[in-house]
């Protein structure tokens, strides 16, 4: 009876596949600093409310620990204002976990004022410049339909 020990000791290089997706959609007319700011704010919302998106803490070879991060890639897209408005509506209709960033938030300086700025505007009137969504891959793909990958 022959046994193959190489299979048990070899590191498997199979990619991990997710049936979910994290996507950030940015309005194409944002300045570079705004794109970075909006993206970081949006993904912090998902990470705080959807615990399954967070992986295990990191640790280097010396035992220094680092914070946990998303367990899967974040896909970043850009689109026109019209596509972003449609995506916002699709995310709402699918009841996907979402985070929103409106143009008003560029004029505020803290979380309290950010929340007040969003609360002051009706859903249909929000000037959405960024949207993050999480959910089944096909559902998120339908939300970001019409957008293109961020360059």
Short mmCIF file of N, CA and C in Angstrom, two decimals:
data_model
loop_
_atom_site.label_atom_id
_atom_site.label_comp_id
_atom_site.label_asym_id
_atom_site.label_seq_id
_atom_site.Cartn_x
_atom_site.Cartn_y
_atom_site.Cartn_z
N UNK A 1 0.84 -1.17 0.00
CA UNK A 1 0.00 0.00 0.00
C UNK A 1 0.88 1.23 0.00
N UNK A 2 0.72 2.08 -0.98
CA UNK A 2 1.54 3.28 -1.13
C UNK A 2 0.75 4.51 -0.69
N UNK A 3 1.43 5.39 0.03
CA UNK A 3 0.77 6.64 0.43
C UNK A 3 1.54 7.81 -0.15
N UNK A 4 0.84 8.83 -0.52
CA UNK A 4 1.44 10.03 -1.10
C UNK A 4 1.47 11.11 -0.03
N UNK A 5 2.64 11.35 0.54
CA UNK A 5 2.74 12.36 1.60
C UNK A 5 2.92 13.76 1.06
N UNK A 6 3.26 13.91 -0.21
CA UNK A 6 3.46 15.26 -0.75
C UNK A 6 2.17 16.06 -0.77
N UNK A 7 1.05 15.41 -0.97
CA UNK A 7 -0.23 16.13 -1.01
C UNK A 7 -0.59 16.69 0.36
N UNK A 8 -0.21 15.98 1.41
CA UNK A 8 -0.57 16.45 2.75
C UNK A 8 0.35 17.56 3.23
N UNK A 9 1.55 17.65 2.70
CA UNK A 9 2.48 18.68 3.17
C UNK A 9 2.53 19.90 2.25
N UNK A 10 2.00 19.78 1.07
CA UNK A 10 2.03 20.90 0.12
C UNK A 10 1.02 21.96 0.54
N UNK A 11 1.37 23.19 0.31
CA UNK A 11 0.46 24.30 0.57
C UNK A 11 -0.47 24.44 -0.62
N UNK A 12 -1.75 24.45 -0.35
CA UNK A 12 -2.74 24.58 -1.42
C UNK A 12 -2.83 26.03 -1.85
N UNK A 13 -2.75 26.26 -3.14
CA UNK A 13 -2.79 27.61 -3.67
C UNK A 13 -4.14 27.94 -4.27
N UNK A 14 -5.16 27.16 -3.92
CA UNK A 14 -6.49 27.43 -4.46
C UNK A 14 -7.00 28.76 -3.95
N UNK A 15 -7.55 29.57 -4.84
CA UNK A 15 -8.08 30.86 -4.38
C UNK A 15 -9.35 30.66 -3.55
N UNK A 16 -9.54 31.53 -2.58
CA UNK A 16 -10.75 31.51 -1.78
C UNK A 16 -11.82 32.25 -2.58
N UNK A 17 -12.96 31.64 -2.73
CA UNK A 17 -14.07 32.24 -3.47
C UNK A 17 -15.16 32.63 -2.48
N UNK A 18 -15.73 33.79 -2.68
CA UNK A 18 -16.80 34.28 -1.81
C UNK A 18 -18.10 34.33 -2.58
N UNK A 19 -19.18 33.98 -1.92
CA UNK A 19 -20.49 34.11 -2.55
C UNK A 19 -21.11 35.47 -2.26
N UNK A 20 -20.34 36.29 -1.56
CA UNK A 20 -20.76 37.66 -1.26
C UNK A 20 -19.78 38.64 -1.88
N UNK A 21 -20.19 39.91 -1.88
CA UNK A 21 -19.34 40.95 -2.45
C UNK A 21 -19.48 42.22 -1.62
N UNK A 22 -18.36 42.92 -1.48
CA UNK A 22 -18.34 44.26 -0.90
C UNK A 22 -18.02 45.20 -2.06
N UNK A 23 -18.88 46.19 -2.27
CA UNK A 23 -18.64 47.13 -3.36
C UNK A 23 -18.81 48.56 -2.86
N UNK A 24 -17.95 49.42 -3.34
CA UNK A 24 -18.04 50.87 -3.10
C UNK A 24 -18.23 51.51 -4.46
N UNK A 25 -19.23 52.38 -4.54
CA UNK A 25 -19.52 53.09 -5.78
C UNK A 25 -19.34 54.58 -5.53
N UNK A 26 -18.46 55.20 -6.30
CA UNK A 26 -18.14 56.62 -6.14
C UNK A 26 -18.60 57.41 -7.36
N UNK A 27 -19.06 58.63 -7.09
CA UNK A 27 -19.43 59.49 -8.21
C UNK A 27 -18.16 59.92 -8.93
N UNK A 28 -18.18 59.85 -10.24
CA UNK A 28 -16.99 60.06 -11.06
C UNK A 28 -16.40 61.46 -11.00
N UNK A 29 -17.16 62.45 -10.55
CA UNK A 29 -16.66 63.83 -10.53
C UNK A 29 -15.99 64.23 -9.21
N UNK A 30 -15.73 63.27 -8.33
CA UNK A 30 -15.08 63.59 -7.06
C UNK A 30 -13.58 63.84 -7.27
N UNK A 31 -13.04 64.72 -6.46
CA UNK A 31 -11.59 64.95 -6.45
C UNK A 31 -10.91 63.72 -5.84
N UNK A 32 -9.62 63.49 -6.15
CA UNK A 32 -8.93 62.31 -5.59
C UNK A 32 -9.01 62.22 -4.06
N UNK A 33 -8.81 63.33 -3.35
CA UNK A 33 -8.87 63.28 -1.89
C UNK A 33 -10.28 62.92 -1.43
N UNK A 34 -11.30 63.37 -2.16
CA UNK A 34 -12.67 63.05 -1.80
C UNK A 34 -12.95 61.56 -2.00
N UNK A 35 -12.43 60.99 -3.06
CA UNK A 35 -12.63 59.55 -3.33
C UNK A 35 -12.08 58.72 -2.18
N UNK A 36 -10.88 59.07 -1.72
CA UNK A 36 -10.27 58.33 -0.62
C UNK A 36 -11.06 58.51 0.67
N UNK A 37 -11.45 59.74 0.95
CA UNK A 37 -12.21 60.04 2.15
C UNK A 37 -13.55 59.31 2.16
N UNK A 38 -14.26 59.40 1.07
CA UNK A 38 -15.58 58.76 0.97
C UNK A 38 -15.45 57.25 1.11
N UNK A 39 -14.48 56.66 0.42
CA UNK A 39 -14.30 55.21 0.49
C UNK A 39 -14.03 54.77 1.92
N UNK A 40 -13.14 55.46 2.62
CA UNK A 40 -12.81 55.04 3.99
C UNK A 40 -14.01 55.17 4.91
N UNK A 41 -14.78 56.23 4.78
CA UNK A 41 -15.98 56.38 5.61
C UNK A 41 -16.99 55.29 5.31
N UNK A 42 -17.23 55.03 4.04
CA UNK A 42 -18.24 54.04 3.66
C UNK A 42 -17.91 52.64 4.16
N UNK A 43 -16.68 52.19 3.97
CA UNK A 43 -16.35 50.83 4.39
C UNK A 43 -16.33 50.70 5.91
N UNK A 44 -16.08 51.79 6.62
CA UNK A 44 -16.15 51.70 8.08
C UNK A 44 -17.57 51.40 8.53
N UNK A 45 -18.55 51.90 7.78
CA UNK A 45 -19.94 51.60 8.11
C UNK A 45 -20.27 50.14 7.94
N UNK A 46 -19.80 49.54 6.87
CA UNK A 46 -20.06 48.10 6.66
C UNK A 46 -19.36 47.28 7.74
N UNK A 47 -18.12 47.61 8.00
CA UNK A 47 -17.36 46.84 8.98
C UNK A 47 -17.95 46.89 10.38
N UNK A 48 -18.60 47.99 10.70
CA UNK A 48 -19.15 48.12 12.04
C UNK A 48 -20.50 47.43 12.21
N UNK A 49 -21.22 47.19 11.12
CA UNK A 49 -22.56 46.64 11.22
C UNK A 49 -22.75 45.25 10.63
N UNK A 50 -21.78 44.77 9.90
CA UNK A 50 -21.90 43.46 9.26
C UNK A 50 -20.69 42.63 9.70
N UNK A 51 -20.77 42.03 10.89
CA UNK A 51 -19.59 41.37 11.47
C UNK A 51 -18.99 40.26 10.62
N UNK A 52 -19.80 39.61 9.79
CA UNK A 52 -19.26 38.50 9.00
C UNK A 52 -18.26 38.96 7.93
N UNK A 53 -18.18 40.25 7.64
CA UNK A 53 -17.21 40.71 6.65
C UNK A 53 -15.81 40.87 7.23
N UNK A 54 -15.70 40.78 8.55
CA UNK A 54 -14.41 40.99 9.21
C UNK A 54 -13.71 39.66 9.44
N UNK A 55 -12.44 39.60 9.07
CA UNK A 55 -11.64 38.40 9.26
C UNK A 55 -11.01 38.36 10.64
N UNK A 56 -10.05 37.49 10.78
CA UNK A 56 -9.33 37.32 12.05
C UNK A 56 -8.24 38.39 12.18
N UNK A 57 -7.79 38.67 13.40
CA UNK A 57 -6.69 39.63 13.58
C UNK A 57 -5.42 39.14 12.88
N UNK A 58 -4.57 40.05 12.54
CA UNK A 58 -3.29 39.74 11.91
C UNK A 58 -2.21 39.68 12.98
N UNK A 59 -1.15 38.93 12.67
CA UNK A 59 0.00 38.85 13.56
C UNK A 59 1.22 38.59 12.71
N UNK A 60 2.29 39.36 12.97
CA UNK A 60 3.51 39.13 12.18
C UNK A 60 4.37 38.05 12.83
N UNK A 61 5.51 37.73 12.21
CA UNK A 61 6.37 36.65 12.68
C UNK A 61 6.93 36.91 14.07
N UNK A 62 6.97 38.16 14.50
CA UNK A 62 7.47 38.49 15.84
C UNK A 62 6.36 38.50 16.89
N UNK A 63 5.15 38.16 16.48
CA UNK A 63 4.04 38.11 17.43
C UNK A 63 3.35 39.45 17.66
N UNK A 64 3.69 40.46 16.88
CA UNK A 64 3.02 41.75 17.01
C UNK A 64 1.65 41.62 16.36
N UNK A 65 0.62 41.99 17.10
CA UNK A 65 -0.76 41.85 16.61
C UNK A 65 -1.23 43.13 15.92
N UNK A 66 -2.11 42.94 14.94
CA UNK A 66 -2.70 44.03 14.18
C UNK A 66 -4.20 43.82 14.14
N UNK A 67 -4.93 44.87 13.83
CA UNK A 67 -6.38 44.80 13.79
C UNK A 67 -6.89 43.88 12.69
N UNK A 68 -8.06 43.36 12.90
CA UNK A 68 -8.74 42.58 11.86
C UNK A 68 -9.15 43.51 10.73
N UNK A 69 -9.21 42.96 9.54
CA UNK A 69 -9.67 43.72 8.37
C UNK A 69 -10.73 42.89 7.65
N UNK A 70 -11.23 43.42 6.55
CA UNK A 70 -12.20 42.67 5.77
C UNK A 70 -11.61 41.32 5.38
N UNK A 71 -12.46 40.33 5.31
CA UNK A 71 -12.03 38.98 4.94
C UNK A 71 -11.98 38.79 3.44
N UNK A 72 -12.47 39.78 2.70
CA UNK A 72 -12.54 39.65 1.25
C UNK A 72 -12.25 41.00 0.61
N UNK A 73 -11.94 40.98 -0.68
CA UNK A 73 -11.62 42.25 -1.36
C UNK A 73 -12.81 43.21 -1.37
N UNK A 74 -12.50 44.48 -1.46
CA UNK A 74 -13.50 45.53 -1.64
C UNK A 74 -13.35 46.01 -3.08
N UNK A 75 -14.41 45.88 -3.85
CA UNK A 75 -14.41 46.29 -5.24
C UNK A 75 -14.86 47.76 -5.29
N UNK A 76 -14.07 48.60 -5.93
CA UNK A 76 -14.38 50.03 -6.00
C UNK A 76 -14.75 50.38 -7.44
N UNK A 77 -15.90 51.03 -7.58
CA UNK A 77 -16.44 51.41 -8.88
C UNK A 77 -16.64 52.91 -8.93
N UNK A 78 -16.78 53.44 -10.15
CA UNK A 78 -17.16 54.83 -10.32
C UNK A 78 -18.28 54.91 -11.33
N UNK A 79 -19.06 55.98 -11.22
CA UNK A 79 -20.22 56.12 -12.11
C UNK A 79 -20.67 57.57 -12.14
N UNK A 80 -21.53 57.85 -13.08
CA UNK A 80 -22.15 59.17 -13.17
C UNK A 80 -23.13 59.34 -12.00
N UNK A 81 -23.57 60.55 -11.81
CA UNK A 81 -24.55 60.84 -10.77
C UNK A 81 -25.82 60.03 -11.00
N UNK A 82 -26.23 59.92 -12.25
CA UNK A 82 -27.47 59.20 -12.58
C UNK A 82 -27.36 57.71 -12.25
N UNK A 83 -26.23 57.11 -12.57
CA UNK A 83 -26.03 55.69 -12.26
C UNK A 83 -25.98 55.50 -10.75
N UNK A 84 -25.36 56.43 -10.03
CA UNK A 84 -25.28 56.33 -8.58
C UNK A 84 -26.67 56.44 -7.94
N UNK A 85 -27.50 57.34 -8.45
CA UNK A 85 -28.87 57.47 -7.95
C UNK A 85 -29.64 56.16 -8.17
N UNK A 86 -29.50 55.57 -9.35
CA UNK A 86 -30.17 54.30 -9.64
C UNK A 86 -29.64 53.19 -8.74
N UNK A 87 -28.34 53.15 -8.53
CA UNK A 87 -27.74 52.13 -7.66
C UNK A 87 -28.25 52.27 -6.22
N UNK A 88 -28.38 53.49 -5.75
CA UNK A 88 -28.91 53.74 -4.41
C UNK A 88 -30.32 53.17 -4.30
N UNK A 89 -31.14 53.43 -5.29
CA UNK A 89 -32.49 52.89 -5.30
C UNK A 89 -32.52 51.37 -5.33
N UNK A 90 -31.63 50.77 -6.12
CA UNK A 90 -31.59 49.30 -6.18
C UNK A 90 -31.10 48.70 -4.86
N UNK A 91 -30.14 49.35 -4.21
CA UNK A 91 -29.67 48.85 -2.91
C UNK A 91 -30.79 48.90 -1.88
N UNK A 92 -31.58 49.99 -1.92
CA UNK A 92 -32.71 50.10 -0.99
C UNK A 92 -33.77 49.04 -1.29
N UNK A 93 -34.10 48.85 -2.55
CA UNK A 93 -35.16 47.90 -2.90
C UNK A 93 -34.75 46.46 -2.58
N UNK A 94 -33.46 46.17 -2.58
CA UNK A 94 -32.98 44.83 -2.26
C UNK A 94 -32.69 44.67 -0.77
N UNK A 95 -32.84 45.75 -0.02
CA UNK A 95 -32.60 45.74 1.43
C UNK A 95 -31.20 45.22 1.78
N UNK A 96 -30.21 45.59 0.95
CA UNK A 96 -28.84 45.18 1.24
C UNK A 96 -28.23 46.09 2.30
N UNK A 97 -27.36 45.55 3.15
CA UNK A 97 -26.63 46.42 4.07
C UNK A 97 -25.88 47.47 3.25
N UNK A 98 -25.99 48.72 3.66
CA UNK A 98 -25.43 49.81 2.85
C UNK A 98 -24.97 50.96 3.74
N UNK A 99 -24.06 51.73 3.19
CA UNK A 99 -23.61 52.97 3.81
C UNK A 99 -23.68 54.04 2.73
N UNK A 100 -24.03 55.25 3.13
CA UNK A 100 -24.20 56.33 2.16
C UNK A 100 -23.33 57.52 2.56
N UNK A 101 -22.84 58.22 1.56
CA UNK A 101 -22.08 59.46 1.77
C UNK A 101 -22.67 60.48 0.82
N UNK A 102 -23.14 61.59 1.37
CA UNK A 102 -23.73 62.64 0.55
C UNK A 102 -22.78 63.83 0.45
N UNK A 103 -23.04 64.67 -0.53
CA UNK A 103 -22.17 65.84 -0.75
C UNK A 103 -22.16 66.76 0.47
N UNK A 104 -23.25 66.78 1.23
CA UNK A 104 -23.30 67.62 2.43
C UNK A 104 -22.23 67.25 3.45
N UNK A 105 -21.79 66.01 3.45
CA UNK A 105 -20.83 65.56 4.45
C UNK A 105 -19.44 66.17 4.25
N UNK A 106 -19.19 66.74 3.08
CA UNK A 106 -17.91 67.42 2.87
C UNK A 106 -17.83 68.72 3.66
N UNK A 107 -18.96 69.22 4.14
CA UNK A 107 -18.98 70.49 4.87
C UNK A 107 -19.08 70.30 6.38
N UNK A 108 -19.19 69.07 6.83
CA UNK A 108 -19.30 68.80 8.27
C UNK A 108 -17.95 68.32 8.78
N UNK A 109 -17.80 68.27 10.08
CA UNK A 109 -16.50 67.88 10.62
C UNK A 109 -16.56 66.80 11.68
N UNK A 110 -17.72 66.19 11.87
CA UNK A 110 -17.82 65.16 12.90
C UNK A 110 -19.04 64.28 12.64
N UNK A 111 -19.07 63.17 13.34
CA UNK A 111 -20.12 62.17 13.15
C UNK A 111 -21.51 62.72 13.46
N UNK A 112 -21.64 63.49 14.53
CA UNK A 112 -22.95 64.05 14.89
C UNK A 112 -23.50 64.92 13.77
N UNK A 113 -22.67 65.79 13.24
CA UNK A 113 -23.12 66.67 12.16
C UNK A 113 -23.34 65.90 10.86
N UNK A 114 -22.55 64.86 10.64
CA UNK A 114 -22.76 64.01 9.45
C UNK A 114 -24.15 63.38 9.50
N UNK A 115 -24.48 62.78 10.63
CA UNK A 115 -25.78 62.12 10.76
C UNK A 115 -26.92 63.12 10.63
N UNK A 116 -26.75 64.33 11.19
CA UNK A 116 -27.79 65.36 11.09
C UNK A 116 -27.96 65.81 9.64
N UNK A 117 -26.87 65.90 8.89
CA UNK A 117 -26.94 66.33 7.49
C UNK A 117 -27.72 65.32 6.64
N UNK A 118 -27.52 64.04 6.89
CA UNK A 118 -28.25 63.02 6.15
C UNK A 118 -29.72 63.01 6.59
N UNK A 119 -29.96 63.09 7.87
CA UNK A 119 -31.32 63.06 8.40
C UNK A 119 -32.17 64.23 7.89
N UNK A 120 -31.55 65.33 7.54
CA UNK A 120 -32.28 66.54 7.13
C UNK A 120 -32.82 66.45 5.70
N UNK A 121 -32.45 65.41 4.95
CA UNK A 121 -32.80 65.33 3.54
C UNK A 121 -33.61 64.05 3.28
N UNK A 122 -34.70 64.18 2.54
CA UNK A 122 -35.51 63.02 2.17
C UNK A 122 -34.69 62.06 1.30
N UNK A 123 -34.98 60.78 1.40
CA UNK A 123 -34.23 59.76 0.66
C UNK A 123 -34.08 60.09 -0.81
N UNK A 124 -35.17 60.44 -1.46
CA UNK A 124 -35.13 60.71 -2.90
C UNK A 124 -34.35 61.97 -3.25
N UNK A 125 -34.12 62.83 -2.27
CA UNK A 125 -33.41 64.09 -2.52
C UNK A 125 -31.94 64.06 -2.11
N UNK A 126 -31.47 62.95 -1.54
CA UNK A 126 -30.07 62.86 -1.12
C UNK A 126 -29.15 63.04 -2.32
N UNK A 127 -28.12 63.87 -2.16
CA UNK A 127 -27.11 64.04 -3.21
C UNK A 127 -25.99 63.05 -2.92
N UNK A 128 -26.23 61.79 -3.31
CA UNK A 128 -25.31 60.70 -3.00
C UNK A 128 -24.06 60.81 -3.86
N UNK A 129 -22.91 60.83 -3.20
CA UNK A 129 -21.63 60.83 -3.92
C UNK A 129 -20.89 59.52 -3.72
N UNK A 130 -21.36 58.71 -2.77
CA UNK A 130 -20.73 57.42 -2.52
C UNK A 130 -21.71 56.47 -1.86
N UNK A 131 -21.54 55.20 -2.19
CA UNK A 131 -22.43 54.16 -1.66
C UNK A 131 -21.60 52.90 -1.48
N UNK A 132 -21.74 52.26 -0.34
CA UNK A 132 -21.12 50.95 -0.13
C UNK A 132 -22.23 49.95 0.10
N UNK A 133 -22.11 48.78 -0.48
CA UNK A 133 -23.10 47.73 -0.31
C UNK A 133 -22.40 46.40 -0.07
N UNK A 134 -23.12 45.53 0.63
CA UNK A 134 -22.63 44.18 0.89
C UNK A 134 -23.80 43.22 0.73
N UNK A 135 -23.51 42.07 0.15
CA UNK A 135 -24.55 41.07 0.02
C UNK A 135 -24.16 39.99 -0.95
N UNK A 136 -25.14 39.18 -1.34
CA UNK A 136 -24.86 38.14 -2.33
C UNK A 136 -24.25 38.75 -3.59
N UNK A 137 -23.27 38.08 -4.14
CA UNK A 137 -22.53 38.62 -5.28
C UNK A 137 -23.45 39.08 -6.40
N UNK A 138 -24.45 38.25 -6.77
CA UNK A 138 -25.33 38.63 -7.88
C UNK A 138 -26.19 39.85 -7.53
N UNK A 139 -26.59 39.99 -6.29
CA UNK A 139 -27.37 41.15 -5.87
C UNK A 139 -26.56 42.43 -5.92
N UNK A 140 -25.32 42.36 -5.44
CA UNK A 140 -24.44 43.54 -5.48
C UNK A 140 -24.11 43.89 -6.93
N UNK A 141 -23.89 42.89 -7.76
CA UNK A 141 -23.62 43.15 -9.18
C UNK A 141 -24.79 43.90 -9.82
N UNK A 142 -26.01 43.55 -9.45
CA UNK A 142 -27.18 44.23 -10.00
C UNK A 142 -27.27 45.66 -9.49
N UNK A 143 -26.87 45.89 -8.24
CA UNK A 143 -26.88 47.26 -7.69
C UNK A 143 -25.91 48.15 -8.45
N UNK A 144 -24.71 47.67 -8.73
CA UNK A 144 -23.68 48.51 -9.36
C UNK A 144 -23.73 48.46 -10.90
N UNK A 145 -24.79 47.88 -11.43
CA UNK A 145 -24.94 47.80 -12.89
C UNK A 145 -24.83 49.18 -13.51
N UNK A 146 -24.02 49.29 -14.56
CA UNK A 146 -23.82 50.57 -15.24
C UNK A 146 -22.58 51.30 -14.77
N UNK A 147 -22.01 50.87 -13.66
CA UNK A 147 -20.78 51.48 -13.15
C UNK A 147 -19.57 50.76 -13.77
N UNK A 148 -18.43 51.38 -13.65
CA UNK A 148 -17.20 50.76 -14.14
C UNK A 148 -16.18 50.71 -13.01
N UNK A 149 -15.26 49.76 -13.12
CA UNK A 149 -14.22 49.64 -12.10
C UNK A 149 -13.47 50.97 -12.01
N UNK A 150 -13.14 51.35 -10.78
CA UNK A 150 -12.38 52.57 -10.55
C UNK A 150 -10.98 52.37 -11.14
N UNK A 151 -10.49 53.40 -11.85
CA UNK A 151 -9.15 53.22 -12.48
C UNK A 151 -8.03 53.13 -11.45
#
